[in-house]
PDB file of C-alpha atoms in Angstrom:
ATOM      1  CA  UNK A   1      84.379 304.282 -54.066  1.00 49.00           C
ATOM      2  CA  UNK A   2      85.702 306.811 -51.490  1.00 71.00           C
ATOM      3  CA  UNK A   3      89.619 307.096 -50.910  1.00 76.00           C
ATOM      4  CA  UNK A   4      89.356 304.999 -47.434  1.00 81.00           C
ATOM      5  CA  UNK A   5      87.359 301.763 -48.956  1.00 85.00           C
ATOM      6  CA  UNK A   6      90.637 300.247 -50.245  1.00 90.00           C
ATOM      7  CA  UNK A   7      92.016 300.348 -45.968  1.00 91.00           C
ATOM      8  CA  UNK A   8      91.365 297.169 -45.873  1.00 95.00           C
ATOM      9  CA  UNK A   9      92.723 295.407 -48.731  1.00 95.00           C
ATOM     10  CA  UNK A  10      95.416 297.914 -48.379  1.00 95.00           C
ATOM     11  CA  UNK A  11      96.492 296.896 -44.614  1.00 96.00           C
ATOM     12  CA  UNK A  12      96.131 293.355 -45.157  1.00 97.00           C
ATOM     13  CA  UNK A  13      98.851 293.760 -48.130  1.00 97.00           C
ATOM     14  CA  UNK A  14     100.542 295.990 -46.321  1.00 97.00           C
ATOM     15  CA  UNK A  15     100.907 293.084 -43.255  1.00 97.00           C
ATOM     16  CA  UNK A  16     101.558 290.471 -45.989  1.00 98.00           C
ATOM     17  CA  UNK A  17     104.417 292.496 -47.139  1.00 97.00           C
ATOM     18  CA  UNK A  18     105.866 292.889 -43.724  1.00 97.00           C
ATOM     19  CA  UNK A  19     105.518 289.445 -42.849  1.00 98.00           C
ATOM     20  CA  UNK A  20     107.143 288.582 -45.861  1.00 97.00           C
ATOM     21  CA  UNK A  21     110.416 290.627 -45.615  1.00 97.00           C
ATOM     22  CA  UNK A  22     110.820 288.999 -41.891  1.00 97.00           C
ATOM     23  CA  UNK A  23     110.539 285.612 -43.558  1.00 97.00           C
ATOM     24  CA  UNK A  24     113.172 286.515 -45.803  1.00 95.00           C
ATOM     25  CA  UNK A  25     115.282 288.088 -43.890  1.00 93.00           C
ATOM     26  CA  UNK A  26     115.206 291.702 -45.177  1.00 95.00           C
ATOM     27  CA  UNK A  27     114.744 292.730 -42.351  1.00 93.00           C
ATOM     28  CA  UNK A  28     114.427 292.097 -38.385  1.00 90.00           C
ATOM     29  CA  UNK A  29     112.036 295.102 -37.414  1.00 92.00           C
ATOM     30  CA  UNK A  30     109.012 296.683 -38.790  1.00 93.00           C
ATOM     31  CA  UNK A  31     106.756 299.228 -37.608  1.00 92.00           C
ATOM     32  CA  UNK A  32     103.225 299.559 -38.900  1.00 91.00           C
ATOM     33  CA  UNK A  33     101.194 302.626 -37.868  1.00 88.00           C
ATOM     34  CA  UNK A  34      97.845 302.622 -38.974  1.00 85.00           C
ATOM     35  CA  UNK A  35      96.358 306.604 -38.973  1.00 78.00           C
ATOM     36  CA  UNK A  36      98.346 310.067 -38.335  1.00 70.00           C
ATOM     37  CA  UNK A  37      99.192 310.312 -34.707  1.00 65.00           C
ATOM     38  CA  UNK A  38      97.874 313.695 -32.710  1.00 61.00           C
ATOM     39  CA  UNK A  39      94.548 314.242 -34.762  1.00 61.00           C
ATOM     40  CA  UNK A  40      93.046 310.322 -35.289  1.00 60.00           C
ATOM     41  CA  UNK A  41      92.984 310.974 -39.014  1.00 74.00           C
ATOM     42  CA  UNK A  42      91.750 307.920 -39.630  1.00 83.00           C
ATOM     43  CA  UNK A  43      88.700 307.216 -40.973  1.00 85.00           C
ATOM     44  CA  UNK A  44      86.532 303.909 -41.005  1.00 87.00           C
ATOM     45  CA  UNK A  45      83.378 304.657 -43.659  1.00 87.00           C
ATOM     46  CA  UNK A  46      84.477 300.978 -44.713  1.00 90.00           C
ATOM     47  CA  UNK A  47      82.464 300.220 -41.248  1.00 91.00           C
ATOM     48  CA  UNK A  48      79.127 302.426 -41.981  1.00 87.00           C
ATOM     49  CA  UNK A  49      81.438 305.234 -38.876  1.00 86.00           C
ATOM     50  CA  UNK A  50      80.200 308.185 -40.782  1.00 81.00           C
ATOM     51  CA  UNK A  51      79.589 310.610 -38.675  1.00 72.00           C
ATOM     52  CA  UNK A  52      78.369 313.990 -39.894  1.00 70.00           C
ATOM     53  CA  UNK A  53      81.098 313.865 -42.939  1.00 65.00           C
ATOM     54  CA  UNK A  54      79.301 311.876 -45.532  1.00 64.00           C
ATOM     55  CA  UNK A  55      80.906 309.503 -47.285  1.00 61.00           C
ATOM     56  CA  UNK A  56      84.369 310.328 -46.120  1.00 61.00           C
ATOM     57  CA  UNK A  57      83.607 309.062 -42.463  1.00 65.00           C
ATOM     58  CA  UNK A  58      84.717 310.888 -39.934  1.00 75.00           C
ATOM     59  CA  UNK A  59      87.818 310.087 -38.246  1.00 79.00           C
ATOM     60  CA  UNK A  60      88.184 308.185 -35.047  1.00 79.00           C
ATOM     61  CA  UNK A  61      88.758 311.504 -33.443  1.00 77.00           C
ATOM     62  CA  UNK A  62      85.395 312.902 -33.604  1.00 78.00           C
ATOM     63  CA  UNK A  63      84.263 309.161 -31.883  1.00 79.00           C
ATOM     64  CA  UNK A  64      87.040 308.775 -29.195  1.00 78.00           C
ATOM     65  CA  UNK A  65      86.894 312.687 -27.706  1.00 74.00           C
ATOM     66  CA  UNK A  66      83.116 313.121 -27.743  1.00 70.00           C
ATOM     67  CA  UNK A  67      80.662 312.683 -25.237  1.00 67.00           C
ATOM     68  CA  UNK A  68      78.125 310.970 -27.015  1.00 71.00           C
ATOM     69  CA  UNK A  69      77.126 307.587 -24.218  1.00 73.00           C
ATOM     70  CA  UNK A  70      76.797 305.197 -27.636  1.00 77.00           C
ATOM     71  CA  UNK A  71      79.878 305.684 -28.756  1.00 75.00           C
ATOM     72  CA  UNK A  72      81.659 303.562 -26.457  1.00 75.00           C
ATOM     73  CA  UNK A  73      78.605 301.409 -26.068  1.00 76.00           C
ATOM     74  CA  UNK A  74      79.054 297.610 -27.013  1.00 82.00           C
ATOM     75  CA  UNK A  75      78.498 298.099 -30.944  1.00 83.00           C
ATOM     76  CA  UNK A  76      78.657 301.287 -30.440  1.00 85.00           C
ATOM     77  CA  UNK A  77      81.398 303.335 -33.371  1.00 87.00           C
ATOM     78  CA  UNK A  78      84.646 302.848 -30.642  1.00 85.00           C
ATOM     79  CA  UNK A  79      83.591 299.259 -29.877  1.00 87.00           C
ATOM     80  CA  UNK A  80      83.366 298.589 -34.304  1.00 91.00           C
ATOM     81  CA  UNK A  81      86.954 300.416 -34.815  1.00 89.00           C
ATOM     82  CA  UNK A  82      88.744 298.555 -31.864  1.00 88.00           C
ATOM     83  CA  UNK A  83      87.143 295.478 -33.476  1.00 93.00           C
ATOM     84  CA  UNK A  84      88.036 296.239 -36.613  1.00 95.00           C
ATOM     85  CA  UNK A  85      91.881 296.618 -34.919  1.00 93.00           C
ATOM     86  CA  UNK A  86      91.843 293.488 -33.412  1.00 94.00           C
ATOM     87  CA  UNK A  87      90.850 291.667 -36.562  1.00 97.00           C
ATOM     88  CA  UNK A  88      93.680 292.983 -38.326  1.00 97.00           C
ATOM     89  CA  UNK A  89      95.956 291.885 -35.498  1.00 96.00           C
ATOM     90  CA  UNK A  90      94.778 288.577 -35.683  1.00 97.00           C
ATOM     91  CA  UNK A  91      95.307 288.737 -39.390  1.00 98.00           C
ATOM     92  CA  UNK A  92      98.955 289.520 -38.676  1.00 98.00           C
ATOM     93  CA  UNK A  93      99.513 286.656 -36.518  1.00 98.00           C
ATOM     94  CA  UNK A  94      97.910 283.919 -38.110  1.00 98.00           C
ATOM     95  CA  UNK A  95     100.126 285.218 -41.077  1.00 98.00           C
ATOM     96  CA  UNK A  96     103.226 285.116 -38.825  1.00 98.00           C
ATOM     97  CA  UNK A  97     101.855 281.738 -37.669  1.00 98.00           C
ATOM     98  CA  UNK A  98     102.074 280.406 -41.483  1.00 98.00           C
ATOM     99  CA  UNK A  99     105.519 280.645 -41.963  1.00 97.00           C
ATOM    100  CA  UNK A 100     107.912 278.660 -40.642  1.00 97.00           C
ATOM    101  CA  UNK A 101     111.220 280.023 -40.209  1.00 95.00           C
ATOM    102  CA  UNK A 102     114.623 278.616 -40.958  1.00 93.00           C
ATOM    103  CA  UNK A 103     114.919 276.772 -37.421  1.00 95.00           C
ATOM    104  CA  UNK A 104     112.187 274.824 -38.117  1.00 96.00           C
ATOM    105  CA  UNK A 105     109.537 277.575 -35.802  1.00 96.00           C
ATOM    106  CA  UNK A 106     106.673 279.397 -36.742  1.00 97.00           C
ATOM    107  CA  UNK A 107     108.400 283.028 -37.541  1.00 97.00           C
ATOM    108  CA  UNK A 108     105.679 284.333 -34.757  1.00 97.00           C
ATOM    109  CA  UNK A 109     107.732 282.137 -32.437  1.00 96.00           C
ATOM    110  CA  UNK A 110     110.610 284.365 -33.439  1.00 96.00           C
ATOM    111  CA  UNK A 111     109.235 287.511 -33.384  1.00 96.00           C
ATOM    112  CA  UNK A 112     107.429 289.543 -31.037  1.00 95.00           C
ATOM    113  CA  UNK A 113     104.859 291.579 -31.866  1.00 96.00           C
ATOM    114  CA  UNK A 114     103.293 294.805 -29.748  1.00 93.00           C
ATOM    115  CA  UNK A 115     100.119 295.760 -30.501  1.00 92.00           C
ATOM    116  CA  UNK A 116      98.816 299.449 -28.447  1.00 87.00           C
ATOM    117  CA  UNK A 117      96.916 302.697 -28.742  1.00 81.00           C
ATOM    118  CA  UNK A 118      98.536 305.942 -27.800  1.00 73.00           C
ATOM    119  CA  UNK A 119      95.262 306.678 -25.199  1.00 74.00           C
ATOM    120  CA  UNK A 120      93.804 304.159 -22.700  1.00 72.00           C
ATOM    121  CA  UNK A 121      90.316 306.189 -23.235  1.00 71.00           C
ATOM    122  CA  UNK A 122      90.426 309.220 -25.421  1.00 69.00           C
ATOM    123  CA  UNK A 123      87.651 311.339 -24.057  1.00 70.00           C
ATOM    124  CA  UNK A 124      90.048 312.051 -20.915  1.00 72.00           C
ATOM    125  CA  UNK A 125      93.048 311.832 -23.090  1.00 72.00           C
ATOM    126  CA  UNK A 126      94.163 309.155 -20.805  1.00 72.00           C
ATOM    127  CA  UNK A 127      97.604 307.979 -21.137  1.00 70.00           C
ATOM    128  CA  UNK A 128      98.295 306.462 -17.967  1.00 71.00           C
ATOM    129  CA  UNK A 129      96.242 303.122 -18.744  1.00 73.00           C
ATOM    130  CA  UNK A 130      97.475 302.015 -22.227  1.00 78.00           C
ATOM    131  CA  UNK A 131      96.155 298.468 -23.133  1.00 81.00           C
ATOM    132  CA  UNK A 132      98.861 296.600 -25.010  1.00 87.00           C
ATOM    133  CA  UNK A 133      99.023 292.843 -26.311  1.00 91.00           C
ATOM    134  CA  UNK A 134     102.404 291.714 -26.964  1.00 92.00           C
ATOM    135  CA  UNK A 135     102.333 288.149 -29.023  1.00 95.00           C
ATOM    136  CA  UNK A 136     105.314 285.890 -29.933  1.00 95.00           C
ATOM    137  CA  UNK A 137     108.149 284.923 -27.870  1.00 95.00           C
ATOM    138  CA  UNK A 138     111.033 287.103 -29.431  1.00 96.00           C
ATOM    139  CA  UNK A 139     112.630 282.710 -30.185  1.00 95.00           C
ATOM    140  CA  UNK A 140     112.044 282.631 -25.915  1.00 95.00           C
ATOM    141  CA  UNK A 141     113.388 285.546 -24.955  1.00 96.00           C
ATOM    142  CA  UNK A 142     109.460 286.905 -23.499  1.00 95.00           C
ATOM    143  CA  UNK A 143     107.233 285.028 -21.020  1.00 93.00           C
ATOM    144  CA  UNK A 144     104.040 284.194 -22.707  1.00 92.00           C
ATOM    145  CA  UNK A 145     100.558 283.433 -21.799  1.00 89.00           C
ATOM    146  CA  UNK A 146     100.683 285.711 -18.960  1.00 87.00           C
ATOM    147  CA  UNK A 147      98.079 288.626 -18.063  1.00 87.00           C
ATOM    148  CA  UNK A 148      99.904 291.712 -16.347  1.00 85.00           C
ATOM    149  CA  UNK A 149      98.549 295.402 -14.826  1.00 83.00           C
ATOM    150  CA  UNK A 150     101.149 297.721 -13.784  1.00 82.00           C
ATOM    151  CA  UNK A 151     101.149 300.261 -11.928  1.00 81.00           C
ATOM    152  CA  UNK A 152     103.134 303.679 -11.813  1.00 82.00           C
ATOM    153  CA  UNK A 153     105.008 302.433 -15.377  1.00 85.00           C
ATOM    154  CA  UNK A 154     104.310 303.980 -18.771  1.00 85.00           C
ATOM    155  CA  UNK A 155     104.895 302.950 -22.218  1.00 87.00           C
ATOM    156  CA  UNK A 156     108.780 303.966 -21.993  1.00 89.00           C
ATOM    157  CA  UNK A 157     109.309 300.714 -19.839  1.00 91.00           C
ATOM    158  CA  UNK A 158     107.573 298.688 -22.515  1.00 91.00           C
ATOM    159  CA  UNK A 159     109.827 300.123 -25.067  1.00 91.00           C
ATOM    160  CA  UNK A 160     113.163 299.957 -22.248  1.00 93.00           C
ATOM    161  CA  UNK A 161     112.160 295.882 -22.263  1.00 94.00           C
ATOM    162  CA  UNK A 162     111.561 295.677 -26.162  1.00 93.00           C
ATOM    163  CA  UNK A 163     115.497 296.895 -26.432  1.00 93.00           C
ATOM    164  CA  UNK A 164     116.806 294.316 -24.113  1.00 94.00           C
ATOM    165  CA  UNK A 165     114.494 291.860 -26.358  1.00 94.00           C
ATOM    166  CA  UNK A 166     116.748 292.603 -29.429  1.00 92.00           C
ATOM    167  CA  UNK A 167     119.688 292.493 -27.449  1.00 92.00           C
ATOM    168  CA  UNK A 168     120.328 296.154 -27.569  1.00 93.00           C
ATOM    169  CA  UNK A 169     119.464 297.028 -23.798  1.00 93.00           C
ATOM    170  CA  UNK A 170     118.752 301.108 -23.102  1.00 92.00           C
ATOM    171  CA  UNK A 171     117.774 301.182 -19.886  1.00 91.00           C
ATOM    172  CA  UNK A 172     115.578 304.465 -19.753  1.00 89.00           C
ATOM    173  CA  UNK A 173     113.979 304.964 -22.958  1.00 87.00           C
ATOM    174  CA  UNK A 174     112.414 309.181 -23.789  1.00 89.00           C
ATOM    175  CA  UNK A 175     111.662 311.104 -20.670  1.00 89.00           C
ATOM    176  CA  UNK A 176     114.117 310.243 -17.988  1.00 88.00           C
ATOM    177  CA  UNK A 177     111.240 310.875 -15.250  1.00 88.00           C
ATOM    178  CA  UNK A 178     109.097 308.415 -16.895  1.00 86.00           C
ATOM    179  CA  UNK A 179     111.020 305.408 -17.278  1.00 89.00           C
ATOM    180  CA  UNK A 180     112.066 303.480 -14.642  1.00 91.00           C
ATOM    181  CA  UNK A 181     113.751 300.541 -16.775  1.00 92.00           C
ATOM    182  CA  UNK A 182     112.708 297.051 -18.415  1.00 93.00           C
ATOM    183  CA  UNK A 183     109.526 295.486 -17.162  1.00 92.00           C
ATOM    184  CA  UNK A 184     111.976 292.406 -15.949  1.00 91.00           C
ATOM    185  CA  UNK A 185     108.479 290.493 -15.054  1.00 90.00           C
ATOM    186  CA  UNK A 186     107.926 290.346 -19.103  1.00 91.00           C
ATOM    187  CA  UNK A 187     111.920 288.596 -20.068  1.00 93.00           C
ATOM    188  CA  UNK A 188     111.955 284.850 -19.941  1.00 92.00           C
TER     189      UNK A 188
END
């Protein structure tokens, strides 16, 4: 069995782990990144994605940057590892969705959980249309249920509004010329 067979017994546990120190209170934030940033490292054989590397897969970069039509065709290899993403998001919430926290609320009614990609389509290294999926209501302190595109903001804003979530507020958040504050439209 190559090394990347175990990914996904090893980000389920990985989830259960984090879900777990939340419940106990260990700890109030986690961050789970899921592949190397800057080269797509990963590498999904576990799907069949193998590419021209054999039984190693190749790595999502060699899918997302190409300009192979298939590749982003429904069941197509971008369409299976975006899939594949969303399951284990899903996984994450219904796990958050289990527990019930000490006030007597699921713990994903406490939390808030962002789920993005650092490119909104990687064969024009697009970075300007990010899709994100926030779920939870931070114990009411985001708007749920609620659809929104913006325009002229970038991810900074997303991370401006996460601060004010946790009660932290930072009103520009990296590049000064990027961030033009909390998206206000997301706080309950």
């Amino acid at each position: 069995m190559g090394e990347y067979q175990l990914v996904p017994q090893q980000v389920k546990e990985q989830m259960d782990l984090m879900v777990n120190a939340l419940a106990c209170d260990m700890t109030r934030v986690a961050s789970f990144q899921l592949g190397q940033e800057g080269n797509g490292s990963m590498r999904f054989p576990f799907l069949g994605l193998l590419g021209d590397e054999g039984e190693r897969g190749a790595n999502m970069h060699y899918y997302s940057h190409a300009d192979r039509p298939d590749d982003y065709a429904n069941g197509g290899p971008m369409h299976q590892i975006h899939l594949w993403h969303a399951e284990q998001f899903a996984y994450l919430l219904s796990r958050l969705a289990s527990v019930i926290d000490t006030d007597g609320k699921r713990l994903l009614d406490n939390t808030l959980v962002l789920w993005t990609t650092p490119m909104g389509e990687g064969r024009g290294h697009d970075s300007e249309r990010l899709p994100l999926v926030t779920a939870g209501s931070a114990g009411g302190a985001v708007r749920v249920g609620q659809s929104y595109v913006t325009k002229d903001r970038y991810i900074n804003d997303v991370l401006s509004t996460l601060t004010h979530v946790m009660e932290a507020p930072v009103d520009t958040y990296g590049d000064p010329g990027l961030s033009k504050g909390p998206l206000t439209e997301l706080l309950a």
